[in-house]
Tab-separated table of N, CA and C in Angstrom:
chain	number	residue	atom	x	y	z
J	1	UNK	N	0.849	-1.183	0.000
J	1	UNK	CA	0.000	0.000	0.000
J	1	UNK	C	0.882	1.229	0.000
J	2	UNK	N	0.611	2.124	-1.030
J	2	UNK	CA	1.446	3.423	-0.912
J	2	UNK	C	0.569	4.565	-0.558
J	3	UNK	N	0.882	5.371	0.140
J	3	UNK	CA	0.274	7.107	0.086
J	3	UNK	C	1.226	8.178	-0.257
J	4	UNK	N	0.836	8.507	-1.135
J	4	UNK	CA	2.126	9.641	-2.042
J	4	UNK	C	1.607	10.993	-1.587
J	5	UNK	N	2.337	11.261	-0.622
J	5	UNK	CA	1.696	13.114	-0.759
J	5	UNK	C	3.221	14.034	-1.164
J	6	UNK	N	1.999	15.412	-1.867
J	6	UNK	CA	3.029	16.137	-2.269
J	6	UNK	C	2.228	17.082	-2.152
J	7	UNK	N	2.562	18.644	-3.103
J	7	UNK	CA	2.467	19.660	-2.603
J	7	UNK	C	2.983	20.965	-1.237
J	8	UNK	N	4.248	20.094	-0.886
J	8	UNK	CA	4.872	21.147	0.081
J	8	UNK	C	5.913	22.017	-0.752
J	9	UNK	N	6.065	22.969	0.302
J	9	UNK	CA	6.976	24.188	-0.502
J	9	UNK	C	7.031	25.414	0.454
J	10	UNK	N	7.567	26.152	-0.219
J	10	UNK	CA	7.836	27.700	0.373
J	10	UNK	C	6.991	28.021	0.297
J	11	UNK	N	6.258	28.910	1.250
J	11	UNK	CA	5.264	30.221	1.301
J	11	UNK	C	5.421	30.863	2.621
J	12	UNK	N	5.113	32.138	2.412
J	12	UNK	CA	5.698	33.111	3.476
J	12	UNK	C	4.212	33.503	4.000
J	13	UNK	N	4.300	33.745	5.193
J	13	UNK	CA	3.226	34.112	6.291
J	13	UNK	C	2.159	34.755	5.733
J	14	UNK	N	0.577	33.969	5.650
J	14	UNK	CA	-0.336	34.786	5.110
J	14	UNK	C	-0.346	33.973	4.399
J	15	UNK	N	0.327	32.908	3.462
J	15	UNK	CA	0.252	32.317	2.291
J	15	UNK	C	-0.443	31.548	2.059
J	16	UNK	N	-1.008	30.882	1.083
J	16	UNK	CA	-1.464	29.359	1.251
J	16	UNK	C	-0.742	28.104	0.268
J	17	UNK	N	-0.884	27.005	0.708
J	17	UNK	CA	-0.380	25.946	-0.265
J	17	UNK	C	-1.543	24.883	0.343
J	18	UNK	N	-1.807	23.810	-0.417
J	18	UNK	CA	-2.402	22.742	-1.128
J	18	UNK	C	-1.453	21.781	-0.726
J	19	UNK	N	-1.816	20.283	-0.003
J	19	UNK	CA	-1.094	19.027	-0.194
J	19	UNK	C	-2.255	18.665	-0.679
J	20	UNK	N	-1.757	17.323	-1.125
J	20	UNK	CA	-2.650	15.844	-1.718
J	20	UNK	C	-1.589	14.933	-1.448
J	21	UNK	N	-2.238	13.673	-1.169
J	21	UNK	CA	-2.131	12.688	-0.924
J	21	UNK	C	-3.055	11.872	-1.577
J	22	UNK	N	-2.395	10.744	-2.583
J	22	UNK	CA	-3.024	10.039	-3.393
J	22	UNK	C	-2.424	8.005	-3.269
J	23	UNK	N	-3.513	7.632	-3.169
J	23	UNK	CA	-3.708	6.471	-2.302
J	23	UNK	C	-3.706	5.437	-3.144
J	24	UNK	N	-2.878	4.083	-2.879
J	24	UNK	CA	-2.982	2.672	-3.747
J	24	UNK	C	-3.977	2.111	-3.196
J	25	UNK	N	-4.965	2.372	-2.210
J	25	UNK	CA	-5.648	1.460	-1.230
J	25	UNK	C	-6.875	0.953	-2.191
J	26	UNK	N	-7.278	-0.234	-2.199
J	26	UNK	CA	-8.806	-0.648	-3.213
J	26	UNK	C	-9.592	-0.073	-2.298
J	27	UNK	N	-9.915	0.351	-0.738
J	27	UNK	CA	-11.288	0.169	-0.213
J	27	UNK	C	-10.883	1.775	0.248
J	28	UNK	N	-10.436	2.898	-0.356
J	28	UNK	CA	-9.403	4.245	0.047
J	28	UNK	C	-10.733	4.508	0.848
J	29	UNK	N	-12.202	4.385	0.057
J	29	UNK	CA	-13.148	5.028	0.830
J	29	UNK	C	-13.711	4.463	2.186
J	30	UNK	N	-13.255	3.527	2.331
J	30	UNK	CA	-13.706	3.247	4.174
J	30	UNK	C	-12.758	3.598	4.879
J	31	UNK	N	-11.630	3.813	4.676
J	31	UNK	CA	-10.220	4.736	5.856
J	31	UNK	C	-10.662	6.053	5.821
J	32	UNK	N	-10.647	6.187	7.267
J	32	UNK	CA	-10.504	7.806	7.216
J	32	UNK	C	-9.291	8.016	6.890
J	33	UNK	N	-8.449	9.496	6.029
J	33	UNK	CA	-7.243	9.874	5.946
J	33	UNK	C	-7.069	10.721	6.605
J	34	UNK	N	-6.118	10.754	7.227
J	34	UNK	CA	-5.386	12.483	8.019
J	34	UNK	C	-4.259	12.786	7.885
J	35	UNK	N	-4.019	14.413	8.196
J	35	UNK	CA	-2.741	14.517	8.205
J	35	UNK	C	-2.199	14.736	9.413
J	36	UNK	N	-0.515	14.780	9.748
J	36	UNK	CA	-0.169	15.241	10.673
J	36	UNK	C	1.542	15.778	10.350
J	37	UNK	N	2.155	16.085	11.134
J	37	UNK	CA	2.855	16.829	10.641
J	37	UNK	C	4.088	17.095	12.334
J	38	UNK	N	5.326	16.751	11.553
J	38	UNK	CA	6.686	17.045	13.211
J	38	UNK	C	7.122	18.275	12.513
J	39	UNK	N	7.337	19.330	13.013
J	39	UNK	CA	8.181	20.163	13.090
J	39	UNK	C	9.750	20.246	14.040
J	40	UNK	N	10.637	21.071	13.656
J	40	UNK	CA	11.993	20.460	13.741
J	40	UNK	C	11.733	20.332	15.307
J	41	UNK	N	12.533	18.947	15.723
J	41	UNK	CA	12.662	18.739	17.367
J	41	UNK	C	11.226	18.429	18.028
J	42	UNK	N	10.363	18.346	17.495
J	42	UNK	CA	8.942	17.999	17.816
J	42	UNK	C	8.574	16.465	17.686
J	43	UNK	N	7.730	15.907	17.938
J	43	UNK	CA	6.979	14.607	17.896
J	43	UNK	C	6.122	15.111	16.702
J	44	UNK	N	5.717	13.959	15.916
J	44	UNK	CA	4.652	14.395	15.063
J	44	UNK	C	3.459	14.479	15.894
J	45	UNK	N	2.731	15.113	14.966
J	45	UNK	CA	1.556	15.790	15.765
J	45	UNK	C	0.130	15.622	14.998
J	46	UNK	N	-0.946	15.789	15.228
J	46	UNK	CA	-2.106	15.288	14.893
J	46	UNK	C	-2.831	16.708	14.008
J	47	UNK	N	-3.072	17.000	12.906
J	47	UNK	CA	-3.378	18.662	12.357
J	47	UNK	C	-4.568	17.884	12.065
J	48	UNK	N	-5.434	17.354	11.205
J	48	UNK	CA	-6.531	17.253	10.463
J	48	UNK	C	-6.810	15.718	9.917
J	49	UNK	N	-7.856	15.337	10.506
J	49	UNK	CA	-8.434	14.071	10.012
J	49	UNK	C	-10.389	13.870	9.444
J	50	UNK	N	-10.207	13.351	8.090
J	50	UNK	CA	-11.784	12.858	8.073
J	50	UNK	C	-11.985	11.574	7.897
J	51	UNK	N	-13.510	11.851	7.686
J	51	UNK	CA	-13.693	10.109	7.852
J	51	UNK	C	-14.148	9.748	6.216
J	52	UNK	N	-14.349	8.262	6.474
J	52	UNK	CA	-14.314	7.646	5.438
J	52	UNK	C	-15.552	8.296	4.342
J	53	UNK	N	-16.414	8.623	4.473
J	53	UNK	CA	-17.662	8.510	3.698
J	53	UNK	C	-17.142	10.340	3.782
J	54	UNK	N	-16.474	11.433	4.212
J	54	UNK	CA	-16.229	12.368	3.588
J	54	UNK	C	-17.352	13.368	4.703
J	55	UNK	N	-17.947	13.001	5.625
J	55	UNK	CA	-18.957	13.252	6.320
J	55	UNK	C	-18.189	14.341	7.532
J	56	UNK	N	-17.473	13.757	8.066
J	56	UNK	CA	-16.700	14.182	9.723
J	56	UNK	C	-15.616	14.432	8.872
J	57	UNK	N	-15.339	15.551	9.632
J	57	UNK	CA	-14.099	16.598	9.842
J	57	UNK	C	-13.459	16.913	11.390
J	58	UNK	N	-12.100	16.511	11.556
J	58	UNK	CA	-11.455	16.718	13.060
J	58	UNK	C	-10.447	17.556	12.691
J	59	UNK	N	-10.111	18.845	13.613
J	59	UNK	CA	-9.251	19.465	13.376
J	59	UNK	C	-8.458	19.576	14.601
J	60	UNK	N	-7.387	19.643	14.865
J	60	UNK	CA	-6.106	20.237	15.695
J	60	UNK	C	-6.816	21.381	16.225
J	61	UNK	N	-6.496	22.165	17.081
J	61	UNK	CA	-7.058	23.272	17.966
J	61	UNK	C	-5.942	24.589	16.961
J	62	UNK	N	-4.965	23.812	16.892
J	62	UNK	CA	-3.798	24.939	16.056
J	62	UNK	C	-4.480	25.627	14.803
J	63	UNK	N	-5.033	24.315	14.313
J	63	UNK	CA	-4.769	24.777	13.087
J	63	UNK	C	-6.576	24.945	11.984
J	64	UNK	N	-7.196	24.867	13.377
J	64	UNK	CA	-8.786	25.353	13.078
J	64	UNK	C	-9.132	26.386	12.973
J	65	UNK	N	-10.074	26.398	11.389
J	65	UNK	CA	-10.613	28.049	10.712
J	65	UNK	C	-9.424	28.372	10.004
J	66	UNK	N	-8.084	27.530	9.394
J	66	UNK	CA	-7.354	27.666	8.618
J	66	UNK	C	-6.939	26.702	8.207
J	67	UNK	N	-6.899	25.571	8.229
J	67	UNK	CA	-6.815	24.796	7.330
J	67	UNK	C	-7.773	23.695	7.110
J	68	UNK	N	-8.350	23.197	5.809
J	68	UNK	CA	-9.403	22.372	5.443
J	68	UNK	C	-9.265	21.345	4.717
J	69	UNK	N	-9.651	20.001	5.432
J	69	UNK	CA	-9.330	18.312	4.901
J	69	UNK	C	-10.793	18.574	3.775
J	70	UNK	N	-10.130	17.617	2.751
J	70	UNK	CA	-11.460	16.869	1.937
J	70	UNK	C	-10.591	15.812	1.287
J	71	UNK	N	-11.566	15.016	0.617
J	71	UNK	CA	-11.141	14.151	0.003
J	71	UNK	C	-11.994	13.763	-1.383
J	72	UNK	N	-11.501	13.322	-1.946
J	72	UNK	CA	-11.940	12.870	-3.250
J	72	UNK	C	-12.024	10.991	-3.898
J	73	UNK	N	-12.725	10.293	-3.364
J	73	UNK	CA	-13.089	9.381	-3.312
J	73	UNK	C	-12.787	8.170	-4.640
J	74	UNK	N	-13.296	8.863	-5.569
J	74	UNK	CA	-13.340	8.646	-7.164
J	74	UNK	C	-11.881	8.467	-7.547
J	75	UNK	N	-10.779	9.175	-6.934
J	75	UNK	CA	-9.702	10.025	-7.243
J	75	UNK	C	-8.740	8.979	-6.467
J	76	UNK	N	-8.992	8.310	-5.049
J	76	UNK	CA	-8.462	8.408	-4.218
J	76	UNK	C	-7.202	8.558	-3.730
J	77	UNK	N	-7.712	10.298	-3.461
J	77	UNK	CA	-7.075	11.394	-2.496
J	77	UNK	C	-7.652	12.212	-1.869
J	78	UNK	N	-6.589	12.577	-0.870
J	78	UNK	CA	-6.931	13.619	-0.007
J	78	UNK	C	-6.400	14.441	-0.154
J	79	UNK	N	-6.827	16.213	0.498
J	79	UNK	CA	-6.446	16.829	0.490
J	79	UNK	C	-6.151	17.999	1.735
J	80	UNK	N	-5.049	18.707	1.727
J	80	UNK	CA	-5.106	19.415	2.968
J	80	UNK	C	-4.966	20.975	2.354
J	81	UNK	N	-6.288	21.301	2.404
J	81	UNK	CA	-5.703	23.569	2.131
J	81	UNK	C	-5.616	24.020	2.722
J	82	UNK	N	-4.305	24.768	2.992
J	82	UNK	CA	-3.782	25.527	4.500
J	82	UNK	C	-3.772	26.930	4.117
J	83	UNK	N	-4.774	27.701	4.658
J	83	UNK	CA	-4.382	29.050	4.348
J	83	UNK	C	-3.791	29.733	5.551
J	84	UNK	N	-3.717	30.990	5.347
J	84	UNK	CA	-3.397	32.060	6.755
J	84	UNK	C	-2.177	31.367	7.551
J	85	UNK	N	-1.127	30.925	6.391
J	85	UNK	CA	-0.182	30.265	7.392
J	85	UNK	C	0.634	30.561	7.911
J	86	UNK	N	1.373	30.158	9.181
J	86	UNK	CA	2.149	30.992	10.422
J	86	UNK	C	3.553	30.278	10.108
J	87	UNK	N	4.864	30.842	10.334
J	87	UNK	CA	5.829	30.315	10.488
J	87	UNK	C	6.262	29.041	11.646
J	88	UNK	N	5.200	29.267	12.579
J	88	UNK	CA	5.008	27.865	13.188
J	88	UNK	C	4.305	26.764	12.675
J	89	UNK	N	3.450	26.443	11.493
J	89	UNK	CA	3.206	25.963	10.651
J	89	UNK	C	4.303	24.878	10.285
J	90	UNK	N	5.760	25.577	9.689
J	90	UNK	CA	6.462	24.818	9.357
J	90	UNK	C	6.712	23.524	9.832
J	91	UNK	N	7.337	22.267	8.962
J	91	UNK	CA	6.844	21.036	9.547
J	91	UNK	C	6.926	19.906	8.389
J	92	UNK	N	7.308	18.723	8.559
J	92	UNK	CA	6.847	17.807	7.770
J	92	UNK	C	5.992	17.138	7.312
J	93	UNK	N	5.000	17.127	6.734
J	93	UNK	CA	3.293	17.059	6.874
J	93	UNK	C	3.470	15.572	6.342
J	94	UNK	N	2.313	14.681	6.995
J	94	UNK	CA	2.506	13.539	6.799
J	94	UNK	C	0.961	13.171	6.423
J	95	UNK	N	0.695	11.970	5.319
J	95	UNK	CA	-1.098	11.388	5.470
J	95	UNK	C	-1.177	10.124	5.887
J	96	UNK	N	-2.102	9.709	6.235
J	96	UNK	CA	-2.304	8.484	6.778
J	96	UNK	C	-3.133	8.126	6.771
J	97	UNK	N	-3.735	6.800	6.846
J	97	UNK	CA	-4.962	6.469	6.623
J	97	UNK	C	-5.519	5.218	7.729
J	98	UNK	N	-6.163	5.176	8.263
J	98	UNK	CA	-6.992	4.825	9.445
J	98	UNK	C	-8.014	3.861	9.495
J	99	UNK	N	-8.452	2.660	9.359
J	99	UNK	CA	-9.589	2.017	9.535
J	99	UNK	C	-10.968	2.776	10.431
J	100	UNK	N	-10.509	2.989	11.500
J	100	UNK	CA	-11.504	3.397	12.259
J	100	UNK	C	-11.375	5.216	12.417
J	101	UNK	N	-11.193	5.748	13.793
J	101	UNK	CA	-11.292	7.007	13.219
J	101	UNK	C	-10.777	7.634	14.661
J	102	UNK	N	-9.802	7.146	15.070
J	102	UNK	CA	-8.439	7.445	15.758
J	102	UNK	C	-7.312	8.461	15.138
J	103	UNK	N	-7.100	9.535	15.886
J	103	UNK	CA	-6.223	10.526	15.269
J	103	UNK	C	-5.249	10.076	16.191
J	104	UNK	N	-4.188	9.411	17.097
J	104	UNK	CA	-3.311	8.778	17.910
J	104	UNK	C	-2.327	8.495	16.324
J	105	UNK	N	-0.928	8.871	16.195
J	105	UNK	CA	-0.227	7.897	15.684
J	105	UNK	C	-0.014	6.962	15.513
J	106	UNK	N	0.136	6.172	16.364
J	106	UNK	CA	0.266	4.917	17.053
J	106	UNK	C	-0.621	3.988	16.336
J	107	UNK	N	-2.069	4.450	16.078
J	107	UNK	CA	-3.295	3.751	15.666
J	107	UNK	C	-3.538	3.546	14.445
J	108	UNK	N	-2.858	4.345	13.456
J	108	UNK	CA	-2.799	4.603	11.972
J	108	UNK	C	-2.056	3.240	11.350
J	109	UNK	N	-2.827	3.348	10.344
J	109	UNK	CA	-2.844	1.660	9.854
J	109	UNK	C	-1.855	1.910	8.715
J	110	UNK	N	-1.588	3.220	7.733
J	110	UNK	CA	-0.447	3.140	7.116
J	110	UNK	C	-0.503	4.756	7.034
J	111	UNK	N	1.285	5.059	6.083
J	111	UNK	CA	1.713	6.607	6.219
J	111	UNK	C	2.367	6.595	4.875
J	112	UNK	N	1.729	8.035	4.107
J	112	UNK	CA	3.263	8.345	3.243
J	112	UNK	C	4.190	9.103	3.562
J	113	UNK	N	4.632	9.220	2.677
J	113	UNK	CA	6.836	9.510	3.058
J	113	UNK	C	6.596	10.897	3.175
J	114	UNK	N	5.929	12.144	3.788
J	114	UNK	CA	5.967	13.267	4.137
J	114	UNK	C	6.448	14.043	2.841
J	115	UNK	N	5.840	15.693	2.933
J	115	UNK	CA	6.254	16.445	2.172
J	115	UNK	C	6.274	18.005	3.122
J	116	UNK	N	7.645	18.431	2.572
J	116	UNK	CA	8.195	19.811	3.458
J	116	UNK	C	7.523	21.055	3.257
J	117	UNK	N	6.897	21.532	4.171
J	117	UNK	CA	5.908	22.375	4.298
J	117	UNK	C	6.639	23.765	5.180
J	118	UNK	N	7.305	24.869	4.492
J	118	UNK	CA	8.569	25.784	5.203
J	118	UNK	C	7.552	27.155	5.171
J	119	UNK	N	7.425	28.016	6.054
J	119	UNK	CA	6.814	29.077	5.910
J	119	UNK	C	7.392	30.208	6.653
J	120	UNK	N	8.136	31.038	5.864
J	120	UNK	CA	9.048	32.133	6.130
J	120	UNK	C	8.516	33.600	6.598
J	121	UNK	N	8.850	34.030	7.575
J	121	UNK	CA	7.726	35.314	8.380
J	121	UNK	C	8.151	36.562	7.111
């Protein structure tokens, strides 16, 4: 099973950027996907998860009323749009995908290889 996300990059405070994460999974639509994301010297951390049927939305306390999960079913991918972003933002953003609907690391049933998400004040 692979999850390919991409879309990280430079953008400076205020900015926005777009990940996706695009999924080998046959059943993509019963995992919820989320993202999460370590910044340097940090533990990864839990930013945004939905659920399978596209219904529920969980957000991080950080990063709520600025950034928004969806997914695309047909497609299967997800997506993360981060606007209004802070130089604490910066971070390795990671997706994952979930049987049930646990945002815990630990609980996540698989991960792709992160994409660098740098946001310069």
């Amino acid at each position: 099973v692979q999850l390919q996300a991409s879309g990280g990059g430079l953008a400076q405070a205020g900015g926005s950027l777009t990940l996706s994460c695009t999924s080998s999974l046959h059943t993509f639509g019963v995992y919820s996907m989320a993202w999460f994301r370590r910044a340097p010297g940090e533990d990864r951390k839990f930013v945004a998860q939905i659920a399978g049927g596209g219904g529920g939305t969980t957000y991080s306390d950080s990063v709520k009323g600025r950034f928004t999960i969806t997914r695309d079913n047909a497609k299967n991918t997800v997506y993360l749009q981060m606007n209004s972003l802070k130089p604490e933002d910066t971070a390795v953003y990671y997706c994952a995908a979930n049987r049930g609907r646990s945002t815990n690391c630990k609980s996540q049933n698989y991960w792709g290889q992160g994409t660098l998400v740098t946001v310069s004040s």
